[in-house]
XYZ file of C-alpha atoms in Angstrom:
587
model
C 127.275 -62.085 -70.297
C 125.557 -62.055 -73.726
C 128.581 -63.823 -75.255
C 128.475 -66.446 -72.531
C 124.760 -66.940 -73.130
C 125.279 -67.249 -76.861
C 128.119 -69.726 -76.344
C 125.963 -71.778 -73.983
C 123.130 -71.763 -76.535
C 125.508 -72.968 -79.269
C 126.757 -75.760 -77.023
C 123.185 -76.819 -76.236
C 122.270 -76.754 -79.956
C 125.342 -78.798 -80.856
C 124.544 -81.328 -78.169
C 120.988 -81.559 -79.472
C 122.256 -82.074 -83.041
C 124.697 -84.747 -81.879
C 121.913 -86.404 -79.920
C 119.661 -86.440 -82.999
C 122.487 -87.930 -85.079
C 123.197 -90.550 -82.425
C 119.524 -91.477 -82.171
C 119.251 -91.715 -85.956
C 122.218 -94.098 -86.120
C 121.177 -96.215 -83.138
C 118.081 -98.410 -83.032
C 116.982 -97.809 -86.638
C 114.233 -99.835 -88.223
C 115.631 -102.749 -90.232
C 114.069 -104.004 -93.473
C 115.808 -106.988 -95.069
C 114.580 -108.034 -98.516
C 115.804 -111.391 -99.825
C 115.066 -112.739 -103.296
C 115.339 -116.444 -104.071
C 117.661 -117.617 -106.889
C 117.959 -114.121 -108.382
C 120.948 -113.614 -110.679
C 123.175 -110.593 -110.130
C 122.748 -109.829 -113.825
C 118.952 -109.618 -113.533
C 118.935 -106.080 -112.116
C 119.351 -102.773 -113.915
C 121.739 -101.478 -111.251
C 124.047 -104.431 -112.014
C 123.969 -103.910 -115.768
C 120.740 -105.473 -117.045
C 119.201 -103.398 -119.846
C 116.054 -105.368 -120.657
C 114.404 -106.164 -117.311
C 112.696 -103.224 -115.625
C 113.674 -102.925 -111.960
C 113.318 -99.178 -111.197
C 112.558 -99.605 -107.490
C 115.483 -101.913 -106.782
C 117.686 -99.625 -108.898
C 116.526 -96.743 -106.722
C 118.124 -98.485 -103.731
C 121.433 -98.334 -105.580
C 120.965 -94.661 -106.484
C 120.118 -93.697 -102.920
C 122.475 -96.117 -101.174
C 125.493 -98.359 -101.573
C 126.030 -101.064 -104.190
C 128.261 -103.945 -103.109
C 129.936 -105.459 -106.164
C 131.613 -108.399 -104.397
C 128.780 -109.418 -102.107
C 129.100 -113.134 -101.431
C 126.499 -115.630 -100.219
C 127.876 -117.951 -97.547
C 126.539 -120.927 -99.510
C 125.218 -121.492 -103.037
C 122.112 -123.293 -101.687
C 118.991 -121.941 -99.949
C 118.991 -123.647 -96.530
C 122.660 -123.176 -95.560
C 122.813 -119.667 -97.030
C 119.797 -118.544 -95.010
C 121.165 -120.165 -91.840
C 124.402 -118.202 -92.280
C 122.469 -114.998 -92.979
C 120.439 -115.268 -89.751
C 123.364 -116.292 -87.509
C 126.374 -114.529 -89.039
C 128.198 -117.876 -89.059
C 129.302 -120.364 -91.676
C 126.580 -123.051 -91.872
C 129.136 -125.763 -91.083
C 129.276 -124.325 -87.536
C 125.568 -124.892 -86.879
C 125.235 -128.291 -88.554
C 123.340 -126.728 -91.461
C 125.687 -128.131 -94.110
C 125.099 -131.622 -95.505
C 127.571 -134.477 -95.874
C 125.066 -136.256 -98.122
C 124.045 -135.303 -101.655
C 120.941 -133.376 -100.580
C 121.900 -129.971 -99.152
C 118.476 -128.450 -98.370
C 115.263 -129.439 -96.612
C 112.753 -130.983 -98.991
C 109.832 -131.819 -96.695
C 107.813 -129.950 -94.102
C 107.860 -133.090 -91.932
C 111.638 -133.400 -91.658
C 113.114 -133.263 -88.156
C 116.210 -131.203 -88.981
C 116.406 -127.444 -88.780
C 118.211 -124.430 -87.409
C 119.209 -125.527 -83.877
C 117.653 -123.711 -80.936
C 121.162 -123.104 -79.572
C 121.923 -120.806 -82.490
C 121.536 -117.094 -81.849
C 119.794 -115.248 -84.682
C 119.784 -111.506 -85.175
C 116.002 -111.625 -84.682
C 116.477 -113.037 -81.149
C 118.912 -110.284 -80.216
C 116.805 -107.483 -81.694
C 113.683 -108.812 -79.998
C 115.527 -108.644 -76.677
C 116.223 -104.957 -77.400
C 112.525 -104.214 -77.823
C 112.201 -104.587 -81.594
C 109.002 -105.877 -83.166
C 110.131 -108.691 -85.463
C 108.479 -110.385 -88.431
C 109.388 -112.866 -91.133
C 107.170 -112.798 -94.196
C 107.701 -115.267 -97.044
C 110.039 -118.229 -97.286
C 111.628 -119.869 -94.208
C 113.257 -123.190 -95.309
C 115.071 -123.781 -91.996
C 112.969 -126.572 -90.495
C 109.747 -126.814 -88.501
C 109.374 -129.606 -85.898
C 111.651 -131.960 -83.974
C 109.680 -134.729 -82.251
C 105.990 -133.945 -82.710
C 103.836 -132.082 -85.204
C 103.308 -129.171 -82.826
C 106.605 -128.642 -80.969
C 107.670 -126.028 -83.590
C 111.263 -126.219 -82.356
C 112.658 -124.846 -85.646
C 109.766 -122.492 -86.436
C 110.501 -118.759 -87.018
C 108.659 -117.915 -83.790
C 111.223 -120.072 -81.955
C 114.053 -118.032 -83.471
C 113.133 -114.540 -82.388
C 110.334 -113.561 -84.743
C 107.085 -112.259 -83.224
C 105.140 -112.820 -86.417
C 105.364 -115.251 -89.322
C 103.357 -115.322 -92.533
C 104.729 -117.542 -95.262
C 105.985 -120.930 -96.413
C 107.748 -123.236 -93.950
C 109.724 -124.958 -96.720
C 110.180 -123.487 -100.205
C 108.551 -122.990 -103.567
C 108.906 -126.246 -105.563
C 107.845 -126.993 -109.124
C 105.732 -129.717 -107.519
C 103.743 -127.025 -105.703
C 102.227 -125.678 -108.911
C 100.158 -128.056 -111.070
C 101.461 -128.395 -114.596
C 105.007 -127.256 -113.752
C 106.545 -130.725 -113.552
C 108.439 -132.189 -110.620
C 111.823 -131.476 -109.129
C 111.805 -134.954 -107.544
C 110.577 -137.437 -110.133
C 113.754 -137.527 -112.226
C 115.881 -138.095 -109.130
C 113.461 -140.615 -107.666
C 113.293 -142.503 -110.953
C 117.090 -142.652 -111.167
C 117.361 -143.733 -107.531
C 114.683 -146.424 -107.758
C 115.537 -148.007 -111.115
C 118.481 -150.062 -109.838
C 116.841 -151.165 -106.517
C 113.664 -152.203 -108.370
C 115.713 -154.107 -110.958
C 117.703 -155.871 -108.228
C 114.518 -156.715 -106.328
C 112.849 -158.050 -109.465
C 115.856 -160.173 -110.431
C 116.113 -161.496 -106.848
C 112.443 -162.496 -106.764
C 112.587 -164.176 -110.178
C 115.802 -166.013 -109.216
C 114.285 -167.218 -105.941
C 111.204 -168.430 -107.780
C 113.358 -170.328 -110.304
C 115.596 -172.046 -107.714
C 112.501 -172.846 -105.665
C 110.799 -174.370 -108.722
C 113.738 -176.547 -109.766
C 114.415 -177.610 -106.180
C 117.917 -176.185 -105.711
C 116.863 -174.166 -102.696
C 113.910 -174.247 -100.368
C 112.738 -170.713 -99.522
C 110.030 -170.470 -96.857
C 106.894 -169.004 -98.384
C 106.400 -167.023 -95.173
C 109.738 -165.222 -95.673
C 108.818 -164.459 -99.286
C 105.445 -163.184 -98.114
C 107.004 -160.824 -95.560
C 109.432 -159.564 -98.180
C 106.638 -158.856 -100.662
C 104.543 -157.123 -97.972
C 107.449 -154.826 -97.041
C 108.106 -153.972 -100.688
C 104.403 -153.349 -101.333
C 103.976 -151.108 -98.271
C 107.099 -149.124 -99.196
C 105.835 -148.550 -102.724
C 102.345 -147.574 -101.500
C 103.794 -145.031 -99.037
C 106.072 -143.635 -101.739
C 103.260 -143.345 -104.280
C 100.932 -141.797 -101.679
C 103.572 -139.276 -100.642
C 104.418 -138.046 -104.124
C 100.791 -138.061 -105.222
C 99.965 -135.798 -102.246
C 103.271 -133.891 -102.235
C 101.613 -130.545 -102.995
C 99.227 -130.841 -100.052
C 101.857 -132.105 -97.620
C 104.635 -129.613 -98.348
C 103.225 -126.559 -100.108
C 101.179 -124.587 -97.614
C 100.905 -121.124 -96.127
C 101.096 -120.417 -92.392
C 100.318 -117.493 -90.138
C 102.349 -117.968 -86.968
C 101.663 -121.615 -85.963
C 98.439 -122.031 -87.948
C 98.083 -123.319 -91.496
C 95.820 -120.926 -93.385
C 96.035 -122.339 -96.914
C 96.811 -125.947 -97.819
C 97.807 -126.457 -100.553
C 99.253 -123.075 -101.413
C 97.494 -120.976 -104.047
C 99.671 -118.781 -106.259
C 96.841 -116.377 -107.035
C 97.927 -112.865 -105.955
C 100.578 -114.473 -103.739
C 103.173 -111.704 -104.022
C 100.459 -109.131 -103.392
C 99.420 -111.002 -100.248
C 103.006 -111.180 -98.977
C 103.472 -107.490 -99.750
C 100.248 -106.535 -97.985
C 101.387 -108.395 -94.868
C 104.707 -106.503 -94.962
C 103.004 -103.122 -95.366
C 100.592 -103.846 -92.533
C 103.437 -104.893 -90.238
C 105.275 -101.627 -90.933
C 102.065 -99.666 -90.333
C 101.399 -101.423 -87.018
C 104.900 -100.677 -85.782
C 105.579 -97.214 -87.152
C 106.097 -95.849 -83.613
C 108.487 -98.535 -82.395
C 111.739 -100.012 -83.783
C 111.019 -103.001 -86.000
C 112.810 -105.724 -87.926
C 111.101 -106.952 -91.082
C 112.533 -109.814 -93.123
C 110.594 -110.014 -96.401
C 111.782 -113.255 -97.972
C 110.363 -113.436 -101.499
C 109.385 -116.654 -103.246
C 110.430 -114.987 -106.502
C 112.229 -116.184 -108.569
C 112.554 -119.794 -107.428
C 110.606 -122.221 -109.591
C 107.729 -122.788 -109.873
C 107.588 -119.354 -111.466
C 104.419 -117.332 -111.114
C 103.186 -113.777 -111.549
C 99.863 -112.093 -110.889
C 97.611 -111.026 -113.750
C 98.885 -107.454 -113.523
C 102.390 -108.597 -114.470
C 101.918 -111.640 -116.715
C 103.273 -111.062 -120.207
C 104.648 -107.604 -119.450
C 108.384 -108.317 -119.483
C 110.759 -109.165 -122.334
C 111.883 -112.370 -120.621
C 108.772 -114.489 -120.311
C 107.439 -115.624 -116.977
C 110.839 -115.258 -115.308
C 111.001 -111.584 -116.264
C 107.388 -111.083 -115.161
C 108.294 -112.483 -111.731
C 111.343 -110.219 -111.391
C 109.312 -107.154 -112.320
C 106.535 -108.081 -109.894
C 109.098 -108.400 -107.113
C 110.440 -104.966 -108.059
C 106.900 -103.599 -107.731
C 106.746 -105.066 -104.223
C 110.025 -103.365 -103.275
C 108.487 -100.085 -104.470
C 105.475 -100.652 -102.221
C 107.787 -101.074 -99.215
C 109.637 -97.855 -100.082
C 106.323 -96.016 -100.442
C 104.970 -97.123 -97.074
C 108.214 -96.106 -95.342
C 107.842 -92.654 -96.871
C 104.157 -92.514 -95.940
C 105.035 -93.038 -92.268
C 108.112 -90.742 -92.424
C 110.370 -93.709 -91.699
C 112.770 -93.591 -94.672
C 115.500 -91.720 -92.764
C 115.074 -94.014 -89.756
C 115.322 -97.269 -91.685
C 118.251 -99.343 -92.942
C 117.035 -101.290 -95.975
C 118.980 -104.186 -97.491
C 118.282 -106.137 -100.684
C 120.002 -109.363 -101.732
C 119.476 -112.907 -103.046
C 120.176 -116.099 -101.112
C 122.421 -117.335 -103.946
C 122.946 -116.940 -107.678
C 120.555 -117.819 -110.470
C 119.630 -121.432 -111.138
C 120.968 -121.707 -114.685
C 119.708 -125.276 -115.208
C 116.057 -124.295 -114.830
C 114.322 -124.988 -118.154
C 110.571 -125.561 -118.308
C 109.032 -128.637 -119.940
C 108.175 -126.441 -122.935
C 111.775 -125.277 -123.272
C 111.348 -121.792 -121.772
C 114.262 -120.520 -119.682
C 113.084 -120.340 -116.072
C 116.471 -119.525 -114.548
C 118.081 -116.123 -114.200
C 121.190 -114.387 -115.491
C 124.452 -114.235 -113.576
C 126.048 -111.672 -115.846
C 129.683 -112.344 -116.736
C 130.076 -114.830 -113.914
C 130.560 -118.564 -114.356
C 128.166 -121.217 -113.062
C 125.167 -120.656 -110.849
C 123.205 -121.971 -107.894
C 124.768 -125.015 -106.170
C 128.313 -124.078 -107.310
C 130.992 -121.865 -105.801
C 131.911 -120.389 -109.132
C 131.172 -116.672 -108.877
C 127.801 -117.096 -110.595
C 126.603 -119.227 -107.682
C 127.674 -116.986 -104.807
C 128.173 -113.403 -106.037
C 124.795 -111.830 -105.333
C 123.209 -108.378 -105.290
C 124.032 -106.351 -102.183
C 122.205 -103.031 -101.877
C 121.948 -100.975 -98.671
C 120.027 -97.719 -98.282
C 119.795 -95.465 -95.259
C 119.356 -91.813 -96.252
C 121.684 -89.447 -94.411
C 123.724 -92.231 -92.832
C 125.232 -94.364 -95.610
C 126.689 -92.956 -98.796
C 124.323 -92.445 -101.720
C 125.269 -93.750 -105.148
C 128.478 -95.344 -103.866
C 130.050 -98.568 -105.131
C 132.147 -100.782 -102.867
C 134.307 -103.316 -104.694
C 135.471 -105.185 -101.599
C 134.635 -108.749 -100.535
C 131.589 -108.715 -98.245
C 129.263 -111.495 -97.113
C 125.596 -111.988 -96.325
C 126.900 -113.034 -92.883
C 127.881 -109.373 -92.338
C 124.251 -108.347 -91.850
C 124.199 -110.079 -88.456
C 126.884 -107.983 -86.695
C 125.859 -104.831 -88.571
C 122.262 -104.733 -87.377
C 122.990 -106.230 -83.943
C 125.376 -103.362 -83.219
C 122.949 -100.787 -84.615
C 120.239 -102.107 -82.295
C 122.530 -101.631 -79.312
C 122.772 -105.360 -78.611
C 125.934 -107.235 -77.727
C 127.480 -109.726 -80.119
C 127.603 -113.231 -78.629
C 130.945 -113.849 -76.904
C 130.578 -117.617 -76.572
C 130.896 -118.418 -80.291
C 132.681 -117.324 -83.430
C 130.828 -114.786 -85.550
C 132.185 -114.920 -89.093
C 130.501 -111.745 -90.341
C 131.853 -108.209 -89.882
C 130.135 -104.889 -89.247
C 129.516 -103.198 -92.605
C 128.747 -99.699 -91.342
C 132.331 -98.323 -91.466
C 132.521 -99.412 -95.130
C 129.072 -98.056 -95.924
C 129.904 -94.665 -94.417
C 133.272 -94.446 -96.136
C 135.178 -94.447 -92.846
C 137.289 -97.388 -94.059
C 138.036 -98.569 -97.579
C 139.138 -102.159 -96.948
C 136.890 -105.072 -96.018
C 137.729 -106.997 -92.850
C 137.320 -110.221 -94.804
C 140.877 -111.166 -95.615
C 139.684 -114.735 -96.224
C 136.292 -116.161 -97.160
C 135.708 -119.926 -97.141
C 133.340 -121.384 -99.722
C 131.671 -124.672 -98.843
C 129.880 -127.073 -101.153
C 127.555 -128.624 -98.586
C 129.934 -129.621 -95.759
C 133.014 -129.858 -97.986
C 135.483 -126.978 -98.241
C 135.406 -126.233 -101.947
C 137.221 -122.922 -102.431
C 138.897 -120.065 -100.561
C 139.078 -116.354 -101.383
C 142.024 -114.245 -100.176
C 142.155 -110.463 -100.377
C 145.569 -109.345 -99.020
C 145.539 -106.022 -97.222
C 148.370 -104.610 -99.297
C 147.058 -105.647 -102.715
C 144.230 -105.087 -105.167
C 144.245 -108.789 -106.031
C 141.502 -111.149 -104.893
C 142.896 -114.662 -105.109
C 140.565 -117.636 -105.255
C 141.554 -121.294 -105.145
C 139.416 -124.348 -105.898
C 140.217 -127.710 -104.332
C 137.595 -129.339 -106.558
C 135.135 -128.212 -109.208
C 131.790 -129.652 -110.383
C 131.667 -131.627 -113.606
C 129.329 -129.693 -115.879
C 126.971 -131.765 -118.004
C 127.072 -131.450 -120.952
C 130.776 -130.658 -120.636
C 130.616 -127.515 -122.763
C 127.673 -126.055 -120.800
C 127.590 -123.668 -117.855
C 125.879 -126.005 -115.397
C 124.894 -129.527 -114.407
C 121.850 -129.883 -116.635
C 121.707 -133.689 -116.483
C 121.230 -133.661 -112.696
C 119.457 -130.266 -112.444
C 121.961 -129.088 -109.789
C 125.661 -129.753 -109.246
C 126.764 -132.077 -106.452
C 129.798 -132.006 -104.177
C 131.457 -135.407 -104.125
C 132.351 -138.650 -105.910
C 131.998 -138.791 -109.674
C 130.233 -135.418 -109.759
C 133.456 -133.474 -109.141
C 137.066 -133.202 -110.292
C 139.709 -132.689 -107.596
C 142.683 -130.435 -108.247
C 146.211 -130.862 -106.905
C 147.598 -128.284 -106.905
C 144.360 -126.312 -106.534
C 143.098 -124.115 -109.347
C 144.120 -120.495 -108.763
C 142.423 -117.366 -110.148
C 142.907 -113.655 -109.593
C 139.356 -112.294 -109.603
C 140.602 -108.722 -109.930
C 141.913 -109.598 -113.402
C 139.751 -112.598 -114.286
C 136.310 -112.288 -112.638
C 134.917 -114.788 -115.175
C 137.276 -117.476 -113.776
C 138.299 -118.496 -117.280
C 142.085 -118.890 -117.070
C 143.621 -120.726 -114.080
C 147.047 -119.417 -113.116
C 150.142 -121.606 -112.806
C 153.780 -121.123 -111.717
C 154.665 -119.883 -115.208
C 151.931 -117.208 -115.335
C 152.043 -116.227 -111.636
C 155.472 -116.007 -109.973
C 153.924 -116.086 -106.462
C 151.851 -119.192 -107.219
C 153.259 -121.421 -104.459
C 153.483 -118.577 -101.943
C 149.791 -117.787 -102.474
C 148.868 -121.445 -102.013
C 150.999 -121.629 -98.852
C 149.214 -118.642 -97.276
C 145.778 -120.018 -98.198
C 146.604 -123.501 -96.869
C 147.653 -121.909 -93.566
C 144.375 -119.994 -93.455
C 142.472 -123.243 -94.076
C 144.304 -124.916 -91.188
C 143.448 -122.038 -88.846
C 139.828 -122.056 -89.985
C 139.524 -125.839 -89.621
C 140.851 -125.667 -86.059
C 138.044 -123.226 -85.224
C 135.364 -125.769 -86.166
C 133.702 -127.996 -83.580
C 131.612 -131.123 -84.075
C 127.868 -130.421 -83.974
C 124.808 -132.539 -84.812
C 124.233 -132.775 -88.550
C 120.834 -131.206 -89.214
C 120.889 -132.386 -92.833
C 121.645 -136.061 -92.193
C 119.413 -138.563 -93.986
C 117.618 -139.211 -90.701
C 116.837 -135.507 -90.322
C 115.957 -135.037 -94.003
C 113.491 -137.899 -94.455
C 109.741 -137.386 -94.302
C 108.285 -138.451 -90.948
C 104.488 -138.886 -90.997
C 104.159 -138.057 -87.275
C 105.702 -134.615 -87.907
C 103.354 -133.792 -90.771
C 101.423 -130.546 -90.390
C 97.882 -130.865 -91.690
C 95.003 -128.409 -91.276
C 92.353 -131.128 -91.661
C 93.572 -134.726 -91.712
C 95.654 -136.932 -93.978
C 92.480 -138.776 -94.961
C 90.937 -135.469 -96.065
C 94.038 -134.695 -98.167
C 95.110 -131.906 -95.784
C 92.905 -129.247 -97.353
C 91.867 -125.827 -96.047
C 91.700 -122.264 -97.346
C 91.215 -119.351 -94.959
C 92.665 -116.933 -97.528
C 89.896 -117.209 -100.111
C 88.279 -113.963 -98.955
C 91.459 -111.998 -99.601
C 90.857 -108.840 -101.631
C 93.685 -107.909 -104.035
C 92.178 -104.445 -104.542
C 93.245 -103.587 -100.997
C 96.839 -103.352 -102.212
C 97.552 -100.321 -104.403
C 99.184 -101.610 -107.590
C 100.653 -98.277 -108.741
């Protein structure tokens, strides 16, 4: 009888242990940290020896480092759309056919469609508290200035504190403009044509060759004048119209102030965790660092070895440390999956007006932001969950930022959508060492809406093949980016097409320096045949959807403009001025 009792007690204890393990693996808290334009070579855990990132490096020591973690796009808007939905941005209409591949204005009508299912929507349905703090960049309104159809709160987030668009140079006085060079180039020819046309009409009118009604000339001049006035007004007030801070649906600071900005974002994140320490939560902390305009608070200015860029990286690392500390304070570390990444690679063309490098370091990898060379899409991928995922492990398998969607949806106990293709795969088996091979046999790399490259990792091989159907024309030619245009573009004279495609084996040539050919790779044509078949299968899976980045959806629409006062009062307000930086422990 004693033996039976002891056996029963052991069974009960084992069941209790299994129950604890199951509960720890299901419905964990989720903290997703996303940097902006951070290079994979900017972090100590990826080989940097001069920038100090001890808190981010701690994630690698206590979790898993993904060494082939790939952004679904080399640009902010489409990459973030893919991250939230687990789907290639071409499927949601978040990939542009025009030159401009991201939203530039708060009063554009395009954005992440309401039909898309985000991981925040699914986790909210499972009882999670959800918050997005920081950068959004996926649209705001559709038809009026208060319909908020693309707003974070319309995509499953309970709470939003941050920027609806992004951090532009134009947002910070004295940092130059990301638009003026492009606008000047775009307007020079139309203005010249208009001027020549007006002079020619005046001449033929004067000598009597042609009678032009003065009324028609008057209308033409009025239209030109109004257009120029609107354009000048818009760019003169760009900072007020596009650079502002919101809490939920309310503007709380317009224009945005950079003073203690990272501390304010961090404080909001810490408070959200504190408010929800007794319930499952999803926190997306989307940093403005290190997109230009660069900034750092007084506590970090001048402290790094890499100027203002390094100061910004080290301040972001401090913020990551604050998040780790608050999780420990509330005994949540073992109940929380934490992920750190960047939306794409470093922007190598970023040079300040004084000549200081304001872009990051992509390590050994070629190119950067806006290109599908590895420097543009191979990003940091760090996941920590003590007791559940391996500590100090490295996974050298192709993974994607789209994989976060199915990973956390399954952990939350939600069902993956069955009415659409989800391109991401659950990472947990890889993270726990239960499997050694990624489910991504193929990854498709788009430059805006154009299929640019394909990666193939055969199941029976260590090779990772990558083909390019076209490549950007670097300017100057011997540089590592498109410095003349500030970013690389995806069509026309900006690219060189390749037939046959360029072929690389990333397992032997991660720098993408030496394209293979039939003489150097005996399976050259067989590899291309398999990849072309994969492209055909992938293309058949695509369906026509409204283009959210069409010119009509991209252009500024005055009736969609958010303004906390009025346009005539220059859209000014500041409800953040009483913020106390001493309330955040700087450590």
